[in-house]
CSV table of C-alpha atoms in Angstrom, one decimal:
chain,number,residue,atom,x,y,z
A,150,MET,CA,-22.0,37.8,39.6
A,151,LYS,CA,-22.1,35.5,42.6
A,152,ARG,CA,-23.5,32.7,40.5
A,153,LEU,CA,-20.8,33.3,37.9
A,154,ALA,CA,-18.1,33.1,40.5
A,155,ILE,CA,-19.6,29.8,41.8
A,156,LEU,CA,-19.5,28.3,38.2
A,157,PHE,CA,-15.8,29.3,37.8
A,158,VAL,CA,-15.0,27.6,41.1
A,159,LEU,CA,-16.8,24.4,40.1
A,160,ALA,CA,-15.1,24.4,36.8
A,161,GLY,CA,-11.7,24.7,38.5
A,162,LEU,CA,-12.4,21.9,40.8
A,163,VAL,CA,-13.4,19.6,37.9
A,164,TRP,CA,-10.3,20.5,35.9
A,165,GLY,CA,-8.1,19.9,38.9
A,166,ALA,CA,-9.7,16.5,39.6
A,167,PHE,CA,-9.1,15.3,36.0
A,168,SER,CA,-5.5,16.7,36.0
A,169,LEU,CA,-4.7,14.7,39.2
A,170,MET,CA,-6.1,11.4,37.8
A,171,PRO,CA,-3.4,9.0,36.7
A,172,GLU,CA,-3.1,8.5,32.9
A,173,PRO,CA,-4.7,5.3,31.6
A,174,GLN,CA,-2.2,2.5,31.1
A,175,ALA,CA,-2.1,0.6,27.8
A,176,PRO,CA,-2.9,-3.1,28.1
A,177,PRO,CA,0.3,-5.1,28.6
A,178,SER,CA,1.6,-6.5,25.3
A,179,ARG,CA,2.0,-10.3,25.1
A,180,PRO,CA,5.7,-11.1,24.9
A,181,ALA,CA,6.9,-12.7,21.7
A,182,VAL,CA,7.2,-16.5,22.0
A,183,ALA,CA,10.8,-17.7,21.8
A,184,TRP,CA,11.2,-20.1,18.9
A,185,PRO,CA,14.3,-21.5,17.4
A,186,ARG,CA,15.3,-21.3,13.7
A,187,LEU,CA,16.5,-24.1,11.5
A,188,ALA,CA,18.8,-23.6,8.5
A,189,PRO,CA,17.4,-25.9,5.7
A,190,GLU,CA,20.9,-26.8,4.4
A,191,GLN,CA,21.9,-27.9,7.9
A,192,LEU,CA,18.9,-30.2,8.4
A,193,LEU,CA,20.2,-33.8,8.6
A,194,ARG,CA,17.2,-35.9,9.8
A,195,ALA,CA,13.5,-35.9,10.2
A,196,GLU,CA,11.4,-38.5,11.9
A,197,SER,CA,7.6,-38.6,11.7
A,198,THR,CA,5.2,-40.8,13.7
A,199,THR,CA,1.5,-40.5,13.2
A,200,GLY,CA,-0.5,-43.2,14.9
A,201,ASN,CA,1.1,-46.5,14.0
A,202,ALA,CA,2.8,-45.2,10.9
A,203,SER,CA,6.3,-43.8,10.9
A,204,PHE,CA,9.2,-43.0,8.5
A,205,VAL,CA,12.6,-41.4,8.6
A,206,LEU,CA,14.2,-38.9,6.3
A,207,GLU,CA,18.0,-38.9,6.4
A,208,LYS,CA,20.6,-36.9,4.6
A,209,GLU,CA,23.8,-38.6,3.5
A,210,GLY,CA,26.5,-36.9,1.6
A,211,GLY,CA,24.1,-34.2,0.3
A,212,ASP,CA,21.5,-36.8,-0.8
A,213,TRP,CA,18.2,-37.6,1.0
A,214,PHE,CA,16.9,-41.0,1.7
A,215,ILE,CA,13.6,-42.3,3.2
A,216,SER,CA,13.1,-45.5,5.1
A,217,GLN,CA,10.3,-47.2,7.0
A,218,ALA,CA,10.1,-50.2,9.2
A,219,ASP,CA,11.6,-52.4,6.5
A,220,PRO,CA,15.2,-51.3,5.8
A,221,ALA,CA,15.1,-53.0,2.4
A,222,ARG,CA,12.5,-50.4,1.3
A,223,ARG,CA,15.0,-47.6,1.6
A,224,LEU,CA,14.6,-45.2,-1.3
A,225,ARG,CA,15.6,-41.8,-2.5
A,226,ALA,CA,13.8,-38.8,-1.1
A,227,GLU,CA,13.2,-35.4,-2.8
A,228,ARG,CA,15.6,-33.0,-1.4
A,229,GLY,CA,13.4,-29.9,-1.8
A,230,LYS,CA,10.5,-31.5,0.0
A,231,ALA,CA,12.7,-32.8,2.9
A,232,GLU,CA,14.4,-29.4,3.4
A,233,ALA,CA,11.0,-27.7,3.2
A,234,LEU,CA,10.3,-29.0,6.7
A,235,ALA,CA,12.9,-26.6,8.0
A,236,ASN,CA,11.4,-23.7,6.1
A,237,PHE,CA,7.9,-24.6,7.5
A,238,PHE,CA,9.4,-24.8,11.0
A,239,ASN,CA,10.7,-21.3,10.7
A,240,ALA,CA,7.7,-19.8,9.0
A,241,ASN,CA,5.1,-21.1,11.5
A,242,PRO,CA,6.1,-20.2,15.0
A,243,PRO,CA,3.6,-20.6,17.9
A,244,ARG,CA,0.7,-18.2,18.2
A,245,ARG,CA,1.3,-18.1,21.9
A,246,SER,CA,2.6,-20.2,24.8
A,247,LEU,CA,0.6,-21.4,27.7
A,248,VAL,CA,3.0,-20.5,30.5
A,249,ASP,CA,0.5,-21.5,33.3
A,250,VAL,CA,0.5,-25.2,32.2
A,251,ASP,CA,2.8,-27.4,34.1
A,252,VAL,CA,4.1,-30.1,31.7
A,253,ARG,CA,4.9,-32.3,34.7
A,254,ASP,CA,1.3,-32.5,35.6
A,255,THR,CA,-0.3,-35.4,33.7
A,256,LYS,CA,-3.8,-34.1,34.4
A,257,GLN,CA,-3.0,-30.7,32.9
A,258,LEU,CA,-1.4,-32.4,29.9
A,259,LYS,CA,-4.4,-34.6,29.4
A,260,ALA,CA,-6.7,-31.6,29.2
A,261,TYR,CA,-4.7,-30.6,26.0
A,262,GLY,CA,-4.4,-34.1,24.6
A,263,LEU,CA,-0.6,-34.1,25.3
A,264,ASP,CA,-0.6,-37.1,27.7
A,265,ALA,CA,-0.7,-39.4,24.6
A,266,PRO,CA,0.3,-37.3,21.6
A,267,GLY,CA,-1.2,-38.5,18.3
A,268,LYS,CA,1.7,-37.2,16.3
A,269,ARG,CA,5.4,-36.6,16.8
A,270,LEU,CA,7.9,-34.9,14.5
A,271,ILE,CA,11.6,-34.9,15.2
A,272,LEU,CA,13.9,-32.5,13.3
A,273,ALA,CA,17.7,-32.6,13.8
A,274,ASP,CA,20.3,-30.3,12.4
A,275,THR,CA,24.1,-30.3,12.9
A,276,ALA,CA,23.7,-29.1,16.5
A,277,THR,CA,20.3,-29.7,18.0
A,278,ARG,CA,17.5,-32.3,18.0
A,279,TYR,CA,14.0,-30.8,18.1
A,280,THR,CA,11.1,-33.1,19.2
A,281,LEU,CA,7.6,-31.8,18.6
A,282,ALA,CA,4.6,-33.6,20.2
A,283,PHE,CA,1.1,-32.7,19.1
A,284,GLY,CA,-2.1,-33.1,21.2
A,285,GLY,CA,-5.6,-31.9,20.6
A,286,LYS,CA,-7.0,-28.9,18.8
A,287,ASN,CA,-8.2,-25.7,20.4
A,288,PRO,CA,-12.0,-25.1,20.7
A,289,ALA,CA,-12.0,-23.1,17.4
A,290,GLY,CA,-10.3,-26.0,15.6
A,291,ASP,CA,-7.7,-23.8,13.9
A,292,ALA,CA,-4.8,-24.5,16.2
A,293,VAL,CA,-3.2,-27.5,17.9
A,294,TYR,CA,-1.5,-27.8,21.3
A,295,ALA,CA,2.1,-29.0,21.2
A,296,THR,CA,5.3,-29.2,23.2
A,297,LEU,CA,8.8,-28.7,21.9
A,298,GLU,CA,11.8,-30.4,23.5
A,299,GLN,CA,15.4,-29.5,22.5
A,300,ASP,CA,18.5,-31.6,23.0
A,301,PRO,CA,20.7,-30.1,24.2
A,302,ALA,CA,18.3,-27.8,26.1
A,303,PRO,CA,18.7,-24.1,25.5
A,304,ALA,CA,20.1,-21.8,28.1
A,305,ASP,CA,16.7,-20.1,28.7
A,306,ASN,CA,15.1,-23.5,29.3
A,307,GLY,CA,12.5,-23.1,26.7
A,308,THR,CA,11.8,-26.8,26.8
A,309,GLY,CA,8.7,-27.9,28.8
A,310,VAL,CA,6.3,-25.3,27.5
A,311,VAL,CA,2.9,-25.9,25.9
A,312,TYR,CA,2.5,-24.0,22.6
A,313,LEU,CA,-0.5,-23.2,20.5
A,314,LEU,CA,0.5,-23.9,16.9
A,315,GLY,CA,-1.4,-23.5,13.7
A,316,ALA,CA,-3.5,-26.6,12.7
A,317,ASN,CA,-1.5,-26.8,9.4
A,318,TRP,CA,1.3,-28.4,11.5
A,319,LEU,CA,-0.8,-31.6,11.5
A,320,GLU,CA,-0.5,-31.8,7.7
A,321,GLN,CA,3.3,-31.9,7.7
A,322,ALA,CA,5.1,-35.1,7.1
A,323,THR,CA,2.0,-37.3,7.4
A,324,THR,CA,2.9,-40.0,4.9
A,325,ALA,CA,6.2,-41.3,3.4
A,326,ASP,CA,4.7,-41.3,-0.1
A,327,ALA,CA,4.9,-37.5,-0.3
A,328,TYR,CA,8.7,-37.6,0.0
A,329,TYR,CA,9.7,-40.4,-2.4
A,330,ASP,CA,11.9,-39.6,-5.3
A,331,LEU,CA,10.9,-42.4,-7.7
A,332,ARG,CA,13.2,-41.4,-10.6
A,333,LEU,CA,15.5,-44.0,-11.9
A,334,THR,CA,18.3,-41.6,-12.5
A,335,SER,CA,19.2,-38.0,-11.4
A,336,LEU,CA,21.1,-37.3,-14.5
A,337,MET,CA,20.0,-34.4,-16.8
A,338,ALA,CA,19.7,-35.1,-20.5
A,339,GLN,CA,22.1,-32.3,-21.5
A,340,ASN,CA,24.8,-33.8,-19.2
A,341,ILE,CA,24.7,-37.3,-20.8
A,342,THR,CA,27.5,-37.6,-23.4
A,343,ARG,CA,27.0,-41.3,-24.3
A,344,ILE,CA,24.1,-43.8,-24.1
A,345,ARG,CA,24.1,-47.5,-24.8
A,346,VAL,CA,20.9,-49.6,-25.1
A,347,ASP,CA,21.2,-53.4,-24.9
A,348,ASN,CA,18.0,-55.3,-25.4
A,349,GLN,CA,19.2,-58.8,-26.3
A,350,ASP,CA,18.9,-57.9,-30.0
A,351,ILE,CA,20.8,-55.1,-31.6
A,352,PRO,CA,22.9,-52.9,-29.3
A,353,VAL,CA,22.4,-49.2,-29.9
A,354,GLU,CA,25.0,-46.7,-28.8
A,355,LEU,CA,25.0,-43.0,-29.4
A,356,ARG,CA,27.8,-40.5,-28.6
A,357,ARG,CA,27.3,-36.7,-28.3
A,358,THR,CA,29.7,-35.0,-30.8
A,359,GLY,CA,28.5,-31.4,-30.2
A,360,PRO,CA,25.6,-29.3,-29.2
A,361,ALA,CA,22.5,-31.2,-30.4
A,362,GLN,CA,24.8,-33.4,-32.5
A,363,TYR,CA,25.2,-37.2,-32.2
A,364,ALA,CA,26.8,-40.1,-34.0
A,365,PHE,CA,26.3,-43.9,-34.0
A,366,ALA,CA,28.9,-46.0,-32.2
A,367,GLN,CA,26.7,-49.1,-32.4
A,368,PRO,CA,25.6,-50.9,-34.6
A,369,GLU,CA,28.8,-50.7,-36.5
A,370,ASP,CA,27.1,-50.8,-39.9
A,371,TYR,CA,25.2,-47.6,-38.9
A,372,ALA,CA,28.4,-45.5,-38.4
A,373,ALA,CA,28.0,-43.9,-41.8
A,374,TYR,CA,24.4,-42.8,-41.2
A,375,PRO,CA,23.6,-39.4,-39.7
A,376,VAL,CA,21.6,-39.4,-36.4
A,377,SER,CA,18.4,-37.4,-36.0
A,378,SER,CA,19.3,-35.0,-33.2
A,379,LEU,CA,15.6,-34.6,-32.5
A,380,ASP,CA,15.0,-38.3,-31.9
A,381,ALA,CA,18.3,-38.7,-30.0
A,382,GLU,CA,17.3,-35.9,-27.6
A,383,ARG,CA,13.8,-37.3,-27.3
A,384,LEU,CA,15.4,-40.6,-26.3
A,385,LEU,CA,17.6,-39.0,-23.6
A,386,LEU,CA,14.6,-37.1,-22.2
A,387,ASP,CA,12.5,-40.3,-22.1
A,388,VAL,CA,15.4,-42.0,-20.2
A,389,VAL,CA,15.9,-39.2,-17.6
A,390,GLY,CA,12.1,-39.0,-17.2
A,391,LEU,CA,11.7,-42.6,-16.2
A,392,LYS,CA,9.9,-43.0,-12.9
A,393,GLY,CA,8.9,-46.1,-11.0
A,394,GLN,CA,6.3,-47.3,-8.5
A,395,LEU,CA,6.7,-49.0,-5.2
A,396,VAL,CA,6.6,-52.7,-5.1
A,397,PRO,CA,6.6,-55.2,-2.2
A,398,GLN,CA,9.4,-57.2,-3.9
A,399,THR,CA,12.8,-56.3,-2.6
A,400,SER,CA,15.1,-58.6,-4.4
A,401,LEU,CA,15.5,-60.5,-7.8
A,402,SER,CA,15.7,-64.2,-8.2
A,403,ALA,CA,19.2,-65.7,-8.7
A,404,ASN,CA,18.6,-66.5,-12.4
A,405,ALA,CA,16.9,-63.2,-13.3
A,406,THR,CA,18.0,-61.9,-16.7
A,407,ALA,CA,17.6,-58.3,-17.7
A,408,ALA,CA,15.4,-57.8,-20.8
A,409,LEU,CA,16.9,-54.3,-21.3
A,410,SER,CA,20.0,-52.5,-20.0
A,411,LEU,CA,20.8,-48.9,-20.3
A,412,SER,CA,24.3,-47.4,-19.7
A,413,LEU,CA,24.5,-43.7,-19.2
A,414,TRP,CA,27.8,-41.8,-19.2
A,415,PRO,CA,27.6,-38.3,-17.6
A,416,MET,CA,29.9,-35.6,-18.7
A,417,GLY,CA,33.5,-36.2,-17.7
A,418,ALA,CA,32.8,-39.7,-16.3
A,419,GLU,CA,34.5,-42.9,-17.4
A,420,THR,CA,32.1,-45.3,-15.6
A,421,PRO,CA,28.5,-45.3,-16.7
A,422,GLN,CA,25.4,-45.3,-14.6
A,423,GLN,CA,23.4,-48.6,-15.1
A,424,LEU,CA,19.7,-49.2,-15.4
A,425,GLN,CA,18.3,-52.7,-15.9
A,426,PHE,CA,14.8,-53.9,-16.6
A,427,PHE,CA,13.6,-57.4,-15.7
A,428,PRO,CA,10.4,-59.1,-16.8
A,429,VAL,CA,7.7,-59.7,-14.1
A,430,PRO,CA,6.3,-63.3,-14.3
A,431,GLY,CA,2.6,-63.1,-15.0
A,432,ASN,CA,2.6,-59.3,-15.5
A,433,ASN,CA,3.1,-58.1,-19.0
A,434,ALA,CA,2.3,-54.5,-18.1
A,435,GLN,CA,5.4,-53.8,-16.0
A,436,TYR,CA,9.1,-54.4,-15.6
A,437,LEU,CA,11.1,-54.4,-12.4
A,438,ALA,CA,13.8,-51.7,-12.6
A,439,LYS,CA,17.2,-51.9,-10.9
A,440,SER,CA,19.2,-48.7,-10.9
A,441,ASP,CA,22.7,-47.8,-9.6
A,442,TRP,CA,21.2,-44.6,-8.3
A,443,GLN,CA,18.1,-46.1,-6.5
A,444,PRO,CA,18.8,-48.4,-3.6
A,445,ALA,CA,15.6,-50.4,-4.1
A,446,LEU,CA,13.6,-52.1,-6.9
A,447,LEU,CA,10.8,-50.2,-8.6
A,448,ALA,CA,8.1,-51.2,-11.0
A,449,VAL,CA,8.0,-49.4,-14.4
A,450,ASP,CA,5.2,-49.4,-16.9
A,451,ARG,CA,6.0,-51.4,-20.1
A,452,THR,CA,5.1,-48.5,-22.4
A,453,ALA,CA,7.7,-46.3,-20.7
A,454,VAL,CA,10.4,-49.1,-21.1
A,455,LEU,CA,9.6,-49.6,-24.8
A,456,LYS,CA,10.2,-45.9,-25.4
A,457,VAL,CA,13.8,-46.2,-24.3
A,458,ALA,CA,14.5,-49.3,-26.4
A,459,PRO,CA,14.5,-47.8,-29.9
A,460,ASP,CA,15.1,-49.5,-33.2
A,461,PRO,CA,18.3,-47.9,-34.5
A,462,PHE,CA,16.6,-47.3,-37.8
A,463,LEU,CA,14.3,-44.8,-36.1
A,464,LEU,CA,17.2,-42.9,-34.7
A,465,ARG,CA,18.6,-42.2,-38.2
A,466,ASP,CA,18.1,-38.8,-39.7
A,467,ARG,CA,15.4,-39.9,-42.2
A,468,ARG,CA,14.4,-36.6,-43.6
A,469,VAL,CA,13.9,-36.8,-47.3
A,470,LEU,CA,13.8,-33.1,-48.3
A,471,SER,CA,15.7,-30.0,-47.3
A,472,PHE,CA,14.1,-26.6,-48.1
A,473,ASP,CA,12.8,-23.5,-46.2
A,474,PRO,CA,8.9,-23.4,-46.4
A,475,ALA,CA,9.0,-19.6,-45.9
A,476,ALA,CA,11.0,-19.2,-49.1
A,477,VAL,CA,8.2,-20.7,-51.2
A,478,GLN,CA,6.3,-18.0,-53.1
A,479,SER,CA,4.3,-20.1,-55.5
A,480,GLN,CA,3.3,-23.8,-56.0
A,481,ARG,CA,2.3,-25.8,-58.9
A,482,LEU,CA,0.4,-29.1,-58.2
A,483,ALA,CA,-0.5,-31.6,-60.9
A,484,PHE,CA,-3.0,-34.3,-60.0
A,485,PHE,CA,-2.8,-37.5,-62.1
A,486,GLU,CA,-6.5,-38.4,-61.5
A,487,ASP,CA,-6.5,-41.0,-64.3
A,488,GLN,CA,-3.5,-42.7,-65.6
A,489,GLY,CA,-2.7,-41.8,-69.2
A,490,LEU,CA,-4.7,-38.5,-69.2
A,491,THR,CA,-3.5,-35.0,-68.8
A,492,PRO,CA,-3.3,-34.1,-65.1
A,493,ARG,CA,-5.3,-31.5,-63.4
A,494,GLU,CA,-3.0,-28.6,-62.6
A,495,VAL,CA,-3.4,-25.8,-60.0
A,496,VAL,CA,-1.1,-22.9,-59.4
A,497,LEU,CA,-1.1,-21.3,-56.0
A,498,MET,CA,0.3,-17.9,-55.1
A,499,ARG,CA,1.0,-16.2,-51.8
A,500,GLU,CA,-1.3,-13.2,-51.4
A,501,GLY,CA,0.5,-9.9,-52.0
A,502,GLY,CA,2.1,-10.8,-55.3
A,503,THR,CA,5.9,-11.2,-55.4
A,504,ARG,CA,6.7,-9.7,-52.0
A,505,PRO,CA,8.9,-11.9,-49.8
A,506,ALA,CA,6.9,-14.1,-47.4
A,507,GLU,CA,8.4,-12.4,-44.3
A,508,ASP,CA,7.0,-9.0,-45.5
A,509,LEU,CA,3.5,-10.3,-45.9
A,510,PRO,CA,0.8,-9.3,-43.3
A,511,SER,CA,-1.0,-12.5,-44.3
A,512,ARG,CA,0.3,-15.9,-45.3
A,513,ASP,CA,-2.9,-17.0,-47.1
A,514,TRP,CA,-2.6,-18.6,-50.5
A,515,THR,CA,-4.9,-18.1,-53.5
A,516,ARG,CA,-5.6,-20.2,-56.6
A,517,GLN,CA,-4.4,-18.4,-59.7
A,518,ASP,CA,-7.4,-19.6,-61.8
A,519,THR,CA,-10.2,-18.6,-59.4
A,520,ASN,CA,-8.6,-16.2,-56.9
A,521,ALA,CA,-10.1,-18.4,-54.1
A,522,THR,CA,-8.2,-18.5,-50.8
A,523,VAL,CA,-6.8,-21.9,-49.9
A,524,PRO,CA,-6.2,-22.2,-46.1
A,525,GLY,CA,-3.8,-24.5,-44.3
A,526,LEU,CA,-1.0,-24.6,-46.9
A,527,ASP,CA,1.8,-23.2,-44.7
A,528,LEU,CA,1.3,-26.1,-42.3
A,529,LEU,CA,1.2,-28.5,-45.2
A,530,LEU,CA,4.5,-27.1,-46.6
A,531,TRP,CA,6.1,-27.5,-43.2
A,532,ARG,CA,4.9,-31.1,-43.0
A,533,LEU,CA,6.3,-31.8,-46.5
A,534,SER,CA,9.7,-30.4,-45.4
A,535,GLU,CA,9.7,-32.8,-42.4
A,536,SER,CA,8.8,-35.9,-44.4
A,537,THR,CA,10.7,-39.0,-43.3
A,538,PHE,CA,11.2,-42.4,-45.0
A,539,GLU,CA,9.7,-45.5,-43.3
A,540,ALA,CA,12.1,-48.0,-44.8
A,541,ASP,CA,15.3,-47.9,-46.9
A,542,ALA,CA,14.8,-46.2,-50.2
A,543,ALA,CA,14.6,-48.0,-53.6
A,544,SER,CA,17.1,-46.9,-56.2
A,545,SER,CA,14.9,-47.8,-59.2
A,546,ARG,CA,11.3,-47.2,-59.9
A,547,PRO,CA,9.1,-50.0,-58.5
A,548,ALA,CA,7.1,-51.7,-61.2
A,549,ALA,CA,3.7,-51.1,-59.6
A,550,ALA,CA,4.3,-47.4,-58.7
A,551,ARG,CA,1.7,-45.0,-60.3
A,552,ASP,CA,2.2,-41.3,-60.1
A,553,VAL,CA,-0.5,-39.4,-58.2
A,554,LEU,CA,0.8,-35.9,-57.6
A,555,ARG,CA,3.6,-33.8,-58.9
A,556,TRP,CA,4.4,-30.9,-56.6
A,557,THR,CA,6.7,-28.0,-57.7
A,558,LEU,CA,7.8,-25.3,-55.3
A,559,LEU,CA,9.1,-22.0,-56.6
A,560,ASP,CA,10.8,-19.0,-55.0
A,561,ILE,CA,10.2,-15.2,-55.4
A,562,ASP,CA,12.1,-15.2,-58.7
A,563,GLY,CA,10.2,-18.1,-60.1
A,564,ALA,CA,13.1,-20.6,-59.8
A,565,THR,CA,12.3,-24.1,-58.7
A,566,LEU,CA,13.2,-24.7,-55.1
A,567,LYS,CA,12.0,-28.3,-55.0
A,568,GLU,CA,10.0,-30.7,-57.1
A,569,VAL,CA,8.7,-34.0,-55.8
A,570,THR,CA,6.3,-36.7,-57.0
A,571,PHE,CA,4.1,-38.9,-54.9
A,572,ALA,CA,3.3,-42.3,-56.3
A,573,ALA,CA,0.9,-45.0,-55.1
A,574,ASP,CA,1.9,-48.6,-54.9
A,575,PRO,CA,-0.2,-51.6,-53.8
A,576,GLY,CA,3.0,-53.4,-52.8
A,577,LEU,CA,3.6,-50.9,-50.0
A,578,PRO,CA,2.2,-51.3,-46.5
A,579,GLU,CA,-1.2,-49.7,-46.0
A,580,GLY,CA,-0.9,-45.9,-45.4
A,581,GLN,CA,2.3,-45.5,-47.3
A,582,CYS,CA,3.3,-44.2,-50.7
A,583,TRP,CA,6.5,-43.3,-52.6
A,584,LEU,CA,8.0,-39.8,-52.4
A,585,ILE,CA,10.3,-39.1,-55.3
A,586,PRO,CA,12.4,-35.9,-55.2
A,587,ALA,CA,13.7,-34.7,-58.6
A,588,GLN,CA,17.4,-35.1,-58.9
A,589,HIS,CA,18.0,-31.5,-60.1
A,590,ALA,CA,15.6,-28.9,-58.8
A,591,THR,CA,16.4,-26.5,-61.8
A,592,ASP,CA,15.6,-29.2,-64.4
A,593,ALA,CA,12.4,-29.1,-66.3
A,594,PRO,CA,9.7,-31.3,-64.8
A,595,THR,CA,9.9,-34.9,-65.8
A,596,THR,CA,7.4,-37.7,-65.5
A,597,GLY,CA,9.7,-40.7,-65.7
A,598,GLN,CA,11.9,-39.9,-62.7
A,599,GLU,CA,14.2,-42.7,-64.0
A,600,ASN,CA,17.2,-41.4,-62.0
A,601,ALA,CA,15.4,-40.5,-58.8
A,602,THR,CA,15.5,-42.2,-55.4
A,603,TYR,CA,12.2,-43.7,-54.2
A,604,TYR,CA,11.4,-43.2,-50.5
A,605,PRO,CA,8.5,-45.0,-48.8
A,606,VAL,CA,6.7,-42.4,-46.6
A,607,THR,CA,3.4,-42.2,-44.9
A,608,ASP,CA,0.7,-40.9,-47.2
A,609,ASP,CA,-0.9,-38.3,-44.9
A,610,VAL,CA,0.8,-35.3,-46.6
A,611,LEU,CA,-0.3,-36.6,-50.0
A,612,GLN,CA,-3.9,-37.1,-48.8
A,613,GLN,CA,-4.0,-33.7,-47.2
A,614,ALA,CA,-2.7,-32.0,-50.3
A,615,LEU,CA,-5.3,-33.7,-52.5
A,616,ASP,CA,-8.1,-32.9,-50.1
A,617,THR,CA,-7.0,-29.2,-49.6
A,618,VAL,CA,-6.3,-28.3,-53.2
A,619,PHE,CA,-8.3,-30.8,-55.3
A,620,HIS,CA,-10.9,-31.9,-52.8
A,621,ALA,CA,-10.1,-35.4,-53.8
A,622,ARG,CA,-8.5,-38.6,-52.4
A,623,THR,CA,-5.9,-40.9,-54.0
A,624,PRO,CA,-7.8,-42.5,-56.9
A,625,ALA,CA,-8.6,-46.2,-56.6
A,626,SER,CA,-7.2,-46.7,-60.2
A,627,SER,CA,-3.7,-46.0,-58.8
A,628,PHE,CA,-3.7,-49.3,-57.0
């Protein structure tokens, strides 16, 4: 019992000693580093100096410009990239501040590479100018020492502190090239209501008459022709997609004459935006571009310029046929392999009998004589429906024309949707043939086509049809 009492006393002493000990204190938390915030839409200016290279981004009237040492090289800057500097500033505050470093002590600054900063970045908004100076990296290499000065200085006098920033700060605003907006116009294709192309030859002018609808204003003798909406919109997209390259030349000679001029009228505007293209002596691969929107000259590749100088003929709606390929239920093709002989004829049916094409699980075609599947015919029908003439049509049958293929398309009820004849002619340019639509689709097939119109088209659809259905090419006897 005496031993037990001694144990109880010892246990009490131990418990009392632990209860009187002070509770362990948590390690003091590092206070958050004070860091200002920039509103991207209020950013007005950014200056970057890395070594001997420097440039300035400046906002004027909602637009951004970039300039370097030569003021004549002032160009547009991409707004999104310029304002992204403010977002980066906000998203990448310091990891910590070195409160023990005296920024007035040159020796201390030298230890962090801040006595002669290798990079400076100045950001200015409507109220404050922020100057960041970057020194060396930390031993781990994942952060950089920097100072931040604010003008006017904040009330808490945060200026004069050495910060540890992420090393990705050194990758910001390193070169001017990253910020150039080298477009020749900021207009969007859908907002252009009128375009005029002057290329010292035939002026071409298109006016938008409705959604995806256009009309010729020039040349005057084209006013009666319909415009291909697809080609008109492709032209507008090519124009707004024009981009240039930097060139050392900053001015044009006094006698410079534009080889091509574009006038673009945006929606609701009476005055057009002008783009001009000048030949470069000794350089056939590029033009010098002068734009109302860009403050400096840019070089543009010749191929891009030629795409926005179209032949008015190519802007016409040159489609020969009008039918819905999905409505075709059967086809009858007659191949005139030898002139004067009975043509080889093949009838093709959609698999599934007479059900409408949209109800079919498969769009395969089969030959009626062999039940063999013939692949690729839906694409071929679509290409036939998109056939365009390569020159003005002939109203009478050319003397040297020889029929090669008669193609009849029928609907689900067996009625003729379209009938066309392809004819070869040695008088046409290589790679072309005649496409002759029947005047009346419901008439019985004819061979003379005396009243038809003859359209010169590329022969790729003819050759593909012969190869797919007859495993043949245009017979040499046709020429």
